[in-house]
């Protein structure tokens, strides 16, 4: 059954609720080991590029503004809908800002000073996103309200702080 289910064979052929298996292939034939200094310089250039393309208004605040409507809808949905919602929202936010924090800490450890406070703000944002995800999971499973407004407020504040500190740091 596992084999047939995985490859959507037989009785499982029509189940569109499950994502098909996928594989990612990284071809490293042309990979080169670069000196840390070169990597840091390239990372800083990319950080500047991405910072210039960042939203000018807080996307976490925009999400928080529509959250009451989402929660009223989400509470009454099957658990599978929660998983899709969480994956597309708070899980992505948590993962993104955890990686952002790690990236900024790596830059700091490699001579690019003035990034640790932004890294700490983004780490707090990631932690709050994980808390929101767990509260939403409990809400979806138990079909009762969840108070996530304080956590969303912390996420909004952390985004503002982190982006402000990055903007100040890269303005130099």
Coordinates of C-alpha atoms in Angstrom, one line a residue:
X1 CA 0.0 0.0 0.0
X2 CA 2.8 2.4 0.8
X3 CA 4.4 1.9 -2.6
X4 CA 1.1 2.3 -4.4
X5 CA 0.2 5.3 -2.3
X6 CA 3.5 7.0 -2.9
X7 CA 3.4 6.6 -6.6
X8 CA -0.4 7.0 -6.8
X9 CA -1.1 3.6 -8.3
X10 CA -4.2 1.5 -8.2
X11 CA -6.7 2.6 -5.6
X12 CA -4.6 5.7 -4.8
X13 CA -4.5 7.0 -8.4
X14 CA -7.2 9.6 -7.9
X15 CA -6.0 11.1 -4.6
X16 CA -5.1 14.7 -5.4
X17 CA -4.9 15.7 -1.7
X18 CA -1.3 14.4 -1.5
X19 CA 1.6 16.2 -3.1
X20 CA 3.5 14.0 -5.5
X21 CA 7.0 12.9 -4.5
X22 CA 9.8 15.2 -5.7
X23 CA 13.6 15.2 -5.8
X24 CA 16.0 18.0 -5.9
X25 CA 19.3 17.5 -7.5
X26 CA 22.3 19.7 -6.9
X27 CA 25.0 19.3 -9.5
X28 CA 28.3 20.3 -7.8
X29 CA 30.6 19.4 -10.7
X30 CA 31.6 23.1 -11.2
X31 CA 31.6 24.0 -7.5
X32 CA 34.7 25.8 -6.3
X33 CA 35.9 26.4 -2.7
X34 CA 36.3 30.1 -2.3
X35 CA 38.2 31.9 0.5
X36 CA 36.0 33.1 3.3
X37 CA 36.8 36.7 2.5
X38 CA 35.4 36.3 -1.0
X39 CA 32.3 34.6 0.3
X40 CA 31.7 37.4 2.8
X41 CA 32.1 40.0 0.1
X42 CA 29.6 38.2 -2.2
X43 CA 27.2 37.7 0.7
X44 CA 27.3 41.4 1.6
X45 CA 26.7 42.4 -2.0
X46 CA 23.7 40.0 -2.2
X47 CA 22.4 41.2 1.2
X48 CA 22.5 44.8 -0.1
X49 CA 20.6 43.7 -3.2
X50 CA 17.9 41.9 -1.3
X51 CA 17.6 44.6 1.3
X52 CA 16.9 47.1 -1.5
X53 CA 14.1 44.9 -2.8
X54 CA 12.6 44.3 0.7
X55 CA 9.0 45.5 1.3
X56 CA 8.8 49.1 2.5
X57 CA 6.0 48.3 4.9
X58 CA 5.9 45.5 7.4
X59 CA 4.4 42.3 5.8
X60 CA 3.9 40.8 9.2
X61 CA 1.7 43.7 10.2
X62 CA -0.3 43.2 7.0
X63 CA -0.8 39.5 7.8
X64 CA -1.8 40.3 11.4
X65 CA -4.5 42.7 10.2
X66 CA -6.3 40.0 8.4
X67 CA -5.7 37.3 10.9
X68 CA -9.0 37.5 12.8
X69 CA -10.9 36.6 9.5
X70 CA -8.4 33.8 8.9
X71 CA -8.8 32.4 12.4
X72 CA -12.6 32.4 12.2
X73 CA -12.4 30.4 9.0
X74 CA -9.4 28.2 9.9
X75 CA -10.9 27.0 13.3
X76 CA -13.7 25.2 11.5
X77 CA -11.6 23.6 8.7
X78 CA -10.2 20.0 8.7
X79 CA -6.7 19.6 10.2
X80 CA -5.3 19.1 6.7
X81 CA -6.3 22.7 5.8
X82 CA -4.5 24.0 8.9
X83 CA -1.3 22.2 7.7
X84 CA -1.5 23.9 4.3
X85 CA -2.3 27.3 5.8
X86 CA 0.6 27.0 8.4
X87 CA 3.0 25.9 5.7
X88 CA 2.2 28.9 3.5
X89 CA 2.3 31.4 6.4
X90 CA 3.9 31.0 9.8
X91 CA 6.1 28.0 9.0
X92 CA 7.7 29.9 6.1
X93 CA 8.1 33.0 8.2
X94 CA 9.7 31.1 11.0
X95 CA 12.1 29.3 8.7
X96 CA 12.9 32.4 6.7
X97 CA 13.9 34.5 9.7
X98 CA 15.7 31.7 11.4
X99 CA 17.9 31.4 8.3
X100 CA 18.2 35.2 8.1
X101 CA 19.4 35.3 11.7
X102 CA 21.9 32.5 11.1
X103 CA 23.2 34.3 8.0
X104 CA 23.6 37.6 9.8
X105 CA 25.4 35.9 12.7
X106 CA 27.8 34.2 10.1
X107 CA 28.5 37.6 8.6
X108 CA 29.2 39.0 12.1
X109 CA 31.5 36.1 12.9
X110 CA 33.4 36.8 9.7
X111 CA 34.2 40.5 10.3
X112 CA 31.0 42.3 9.3
X113 CA 30.1 44.1 12.6
X114 CA 26.8 45.7 13.5
X115 CA 24.6 42.8 12.5
X116 CA 24.1 40.9 15.8
X117 CA 21.2 43.1 17.0
X118 CA 19.3 42.6 13.7
X119 CA 20.1 38.8 13.9
X120 CA 18.7 38.7 17.5
X121 CA 15.5 40.5 16.3
X122 CA 15.0 38.1 13.5
X123 CA 15.6 35.2 15.8
X124 CA 12.8 36.5 18.1
X125 CA 10.6 36.8 15.1
X126 CA 11.3 33.1 14.2
X127 CA 10.6 31.9 17.7
X128 CA 7.3 33.8 17.9
X129 CA 6.3 32.3 14.5
X130 CA 6.9 28.8 15.9
X131 CA 4.7 29.7 18.9
X132 CA 2.0 30.9 16.6
X133 CA 2.2 27.7 14.6
X134 CA 1.8 25.6 17.7
X135 CA -1.2 27.7 19.0
X136 CA -2.8 27.5 15.6
X137 CA -2.3 23.7 15.5
X138 CA -4.0 23.4 18.9
X139 CA -6.8 25.6 17.8
X140 CA -7.4 23.5 14.6
X141 CA -7.2 20.3 16.5
X142 CA -9.5 21.3 19.5
X143 CA -11.7 23.6 17.4
X144 CA -11.5 26.4 19.9
X145 CA -10.2 30.0 19.7
X146 CA -6.5 30.9 20.2
X147 CA -5.1 34.2 21.3
X148 CA -2.1 34.8 19.1
X149 CA -2.4 38.6 19.0
X150 CA 0.4 39.1 21.5
X151 CA 2.7 36.9 19.5
X152 CA 1.8 38.6 16.3
X153 CA 2.6 42.0 17.9
X154 CA 6.0 40.7 18.9
X155 CA 6.6 39.5 15.4
X156 CA 5.6 42.9 14.0
X157 CA 7.9 44.6 16.4
X158 CA 10.8 42.2 15.7
X159 CA 10.5 42.7 11.9
X160 CA 10.5 46.5 12.4
X161 CA 13.5 46.4 14.6
X162 CA 15.5 43.9 12.4
X163 CA 14.8 45.8 9.2
X164 CA 15.6 49.2 10.8
X165 CA 18.9 47.9 12.1
X166 CA 19.8 46.3 8.7
X167 CA 18.8 49.5 6.9
X168 CA 21.0 51.5 9.3
X169 CA 23.9 49.1 9.0
X170 CA 23.9 48.9 5.2
X171 CA 23.5 52.7 4.8
X172 CA 27.2 53.0 5.7

